[in-house]
Amino acid sequence: MPSSNALDPQSPQARAIYELAIHSTIIFTLIFVIVTGAIIYAIFRFRARPGEPDPRQIPGNRKVEIAWTIIPFLIVIFLLGMTLSAMNRADPPPAPSPDLVVTGHQFWWQVDYPRSGVITANEIHIPTGKPLSVRLESKDVLHEFWVPKLTRKMSNVPGQPNHIWLQADKPGTYIGQCSEFCGIQHAWMRILVVAEEPSKFEEWQRAQLQPAQAPTNDAAAKGRALFPTLTCINCHAIRGVAGADLRVAPDLTHVGSRRQLASGVIDNTPANMRLWLKSPQHVKPGALMPDFTLTDEQLDQLSAYLSSLR
Amino acid sequence: MNGMTTIAEFRNAVLDPAKRRHYQLAWLSTVDHKRIGVLYMLTGLFFFIVGGVEALFMRLQLAIPNNHFLQPDTFNQLFTMHGTTMIFLVVMPVGFGFVNYVLPLQIGARDMAFPRLNAFGFWCLLFGGLLLHFSVLAGGAPAVGWFSYAPMSETPYSSTPGIDYWAIAIFVMGIGTVSFGINTIATVISCRGPGMTMRRLPLFTWINFVNAFMIILALPVLNAGLAMILIDRQLQGHFFLPIGGGSPVLWQHVFWAFGHPEVYIMVFPAFAIVSEVIPVFSRKPIFGYEMVAASSVAIAVLSMGVWGHHMFTVGMGRPLDVFFAISSMLIAVPTGVKVLNWTATMIGGRIRFDVPMLCCIAFLIQFTIAGITGISHASVALDWQTKNSYYLVAHFHFVAVGAIVFAFLAGIQYWFPKMSGRTMSEPLGKWSFWLMVIGFNMTFLIQHALGLLGMPRRVYTYPDLPHWGWMNMLSTCGVFFMGAAALILVWNLATSFFRGKIAGDNPWDAWTLEWATTSPPPHENFVALPPIRSRRPLWDIANPDRPDPIVGENSAAVTLPNHNKIGILTFILSETGFFAALILAYLYFYARPQAGPGPKELDVPRTLVFSVCLFASSFTFWRSEVALTKQRRGSMLGWLGLTIVLGAIFLGGQANEYWKLFQTGVDLSTNMFSTSFFTLTGFHGLHVLIGLIVLLTFLWAAWEGDLVSSRFDSAFKAVGYYWHFVDVVWVFVLLTVYILPLLR
């Protein structure tokens, strides 16, 4: 099971933050030990014994106080220096044009690759070892893009594009999540970053650019015929089949190739696809996809078709 | 009147239905700072239970992954209400309750400077709290988090009125809070007993005095923001909606410009309590009084310049990120050295481990942890991973519960004897304390790890990722310990009130003036004051062989500044924050290119004419004041009448300007210029109108012949300050809105 442990950095940007964390923690631990040690020392050494008079009434010691103001000040300056350096390593200036555009919606992520033209949702594939310049936008409210092992978090602000660098050292699956409360299903706006060797990434990219796969069985064929007649096409697109370029909802051209559905609520299996289509509000109450009144037959056909769209 | 008899009477009265009615009315109509203090604290305690139950439900939902105990919308309402309740209806009321009760006693005063204003502030709080909770019955509580980020909080995304209830409730509570701040400042400046110079103030008083300045500057900024969101939601403004040219980031700036000073406003009463309790139970004075006092001022000043550290991930740009990192790290220094001062107070002492001291020791260690995680958030790059995660939730709960609630527990056990005449049970207090320590740390320590493992905040459930399950379960278990601690505390309070050991005047052998009177104090607080020559008058009396060094001088006749003057000047200071926020919002949009109407629609020459009328009214008011000092009734009435007429002409001119704009289709909703223009000039006009009503009241009183009392004199002067202030604000508005575009 993949984890999103920020203390297990898998990119140069995340590593810069991690190293800052380690160095800071050493300083913080020292401070904590000294202060708590003094408190515990005081508790044991200076407990009142019955009948004792009040002790010497020391009002203070100006020299000591000046020293213990200057030393923390110097510590703070040192921490600031380390912070500035980590900021520059974790967040260099953006490239002139983005490799990837991630747009936040309630409650899914729209993923566009401007150079190649790939359009997908929620699952981001990247080639390993190469920093990608990512533009973050939002179509509605504030969202926040966070994949702890790979990069800093950054808000998706409607009307104000933001930027991060996204990179992975090694192939693997890296998970993340929206971290700015964005509404009823904020909890299920998960991110899957799949990092692959460049050659495998090229393969994936090629597959994503193909038009929608032709159906190979009867149920799927019926599903393909059914799709353009339903209201699905008001929000969703299957390139080459139906649906305007609206981007209101995830692009379905290769929905079968993704590992999860509904931004991470359920795994992408034919059974789950049917479950989702039967009642999105049951799986993810509050999602902007309403429940439809589809017959069992229609559900079988549609889910067979969509699952086949690899 | 003997305080002890009154309490005994009170206890009998509670059990006697006939007498109960009398006391109910007495408490509902009280203007006595001691009773108002108790009302604040009881209100805070009640809402603590409410907020605690909200937290319990949330943690039950989060105990296991993929849980369906609560619907997502219910959970989202719960965390919004939990945060709002705990901050505005628990921490602030309890803190202010302590100040209300103790501060006038500590400075040898009879009451707060403005007793009726004091009561007003409390009732604003209670009304606000009820209004906020009424939302549950009126379409649902708000579900956007306690800081209500835009555009989520705007109508397209939150169509039920929960947020409107929230905004209006907090607005009302904010007015009550500002009035409390004004009262505190006026009390400390104008109501000190003989010999109580500013340098001899106990730290509890000083720290809360400094806190009052933060209150009067920060709360009005919040109110400006709340006005703006209400204008967006109800009057189709666009302050924070991108689609109308507005900016979600502007909301964050306005909110956190309030929000950051707010967290210091919450923690200062805790610092104040701990600065009293630790010395008394270590049997030594505070180590470094001057530095603790000065560092409080430093924090208050710096707190106005750190708000951007809540926005490190919103994309402010590197220069602003760095600026706020620097200011936020700097503020850690005066905050941190206080911990060293408190610890040094213990060293060399004779420490008594009564419950108040136990709570302070827990405070020290937990606040140290909170401060350290706070510095990690000031470090921008670290914040880029930890913000909006459970690590942040752990940090602020270590401040709010680990520091503030524990300090309040110390304060309650420490001052309960003074307030009720009986001490609380030590054994019950110790049970409560240890259950609270265990429960609190069990719940919140592990949340640091959860955040570092990638769990964001404000999620109603989560997937079964490695370790998330057991960590959340552990966190939930801690809640039960805290709940038990709270129940024992309530039981302790109730039984001690009726059956506790009689306390006497000074059960802790403490040294500040509240212990120089009976427990509870009589209505007028003191029968007589002891001589005050140092910071610890009662220490000097008990230890004539080694009194404290004399602080400052005793000048023979000290006339403290008039409380009306201080009150109105403080009120004016609070209004500067409000108008500054509105002017800055106007300028924010002025700087961006926008289509539609702009300053060119304004008729500057005509506005200048009406402005001259308003400025002239300041002159005529001054003439009226002069006539009053010479007791020339006719002259005074004439000039006052002229002032009112000139003010009314100004308002008429403004109304005319509004009318002309409406006719050409320019109203609040047209574009960002119009929204910010009408908001800024509208609120100014409202202040002029209120001023006119007050002036008319004075005209009427003067007409009836009430010119001779000195109260009238200082009150009239106070109104003068307000009226001149309204003029000064108009100078800024005139320059910004009408003149500035002409300079382009």
Coordinates of C-alpha atoms in Angstrom, one line a residue, chain B residues 274 277-278 353-366 402-403 405-411 413 429 432-433 436-437:
Chain B
V274 CA 0.5 31.9 34.7
V277 CA 0.2 31.7 39.8
I278 CA 3.8 30.6 39.3
F353 CA 2.3 21.5 44.1
D354 CA -1.3 22.6 44.5
V355 CA -3.5 22.1 41.5
P356 CA -3.0 25.6 40.1
M357 CA 0.8 25.0 40.1
L358 CA 0.4 21.6 38.5
C359 CA -1.6 23.1 35.7
C360 CA 1.1 25.8 35.2
I361 CA 3.8 23.1 35.0
A362 CA 1.9 21.3 32.3
F363 CA 1.3 24.6 30.6
L364 CA 5.0 25.3 30.5
I365 CA 6.0 22.0 28.9
Q366 CA 3.0 21.9 26.5
G402 CA -2.2 22.5 26.1
A403 CA -1.4 26.1 27.0
V405 CA -7.0 25.6 28.8
F406 CA -4.5 24.4 31.3
A407 CA -3.7 28.1 32.3
F408 CA -7.5 28.6 32.6
L409 CA -7.7 25.5 34.9
A410 CA -5.0 27.0 37.0
G411 CA -6.8 30.3 37.1
Q413 CA -8.6 26.8 40.9
G429 CA -8.6 18.9 41.2
S432 CA -9.1 16.3 36.9
F433 CA -5.6 17.5 36.2
M436 CA -6.6 16.1 31.4
V437 CA -2.9 15.7 30.9

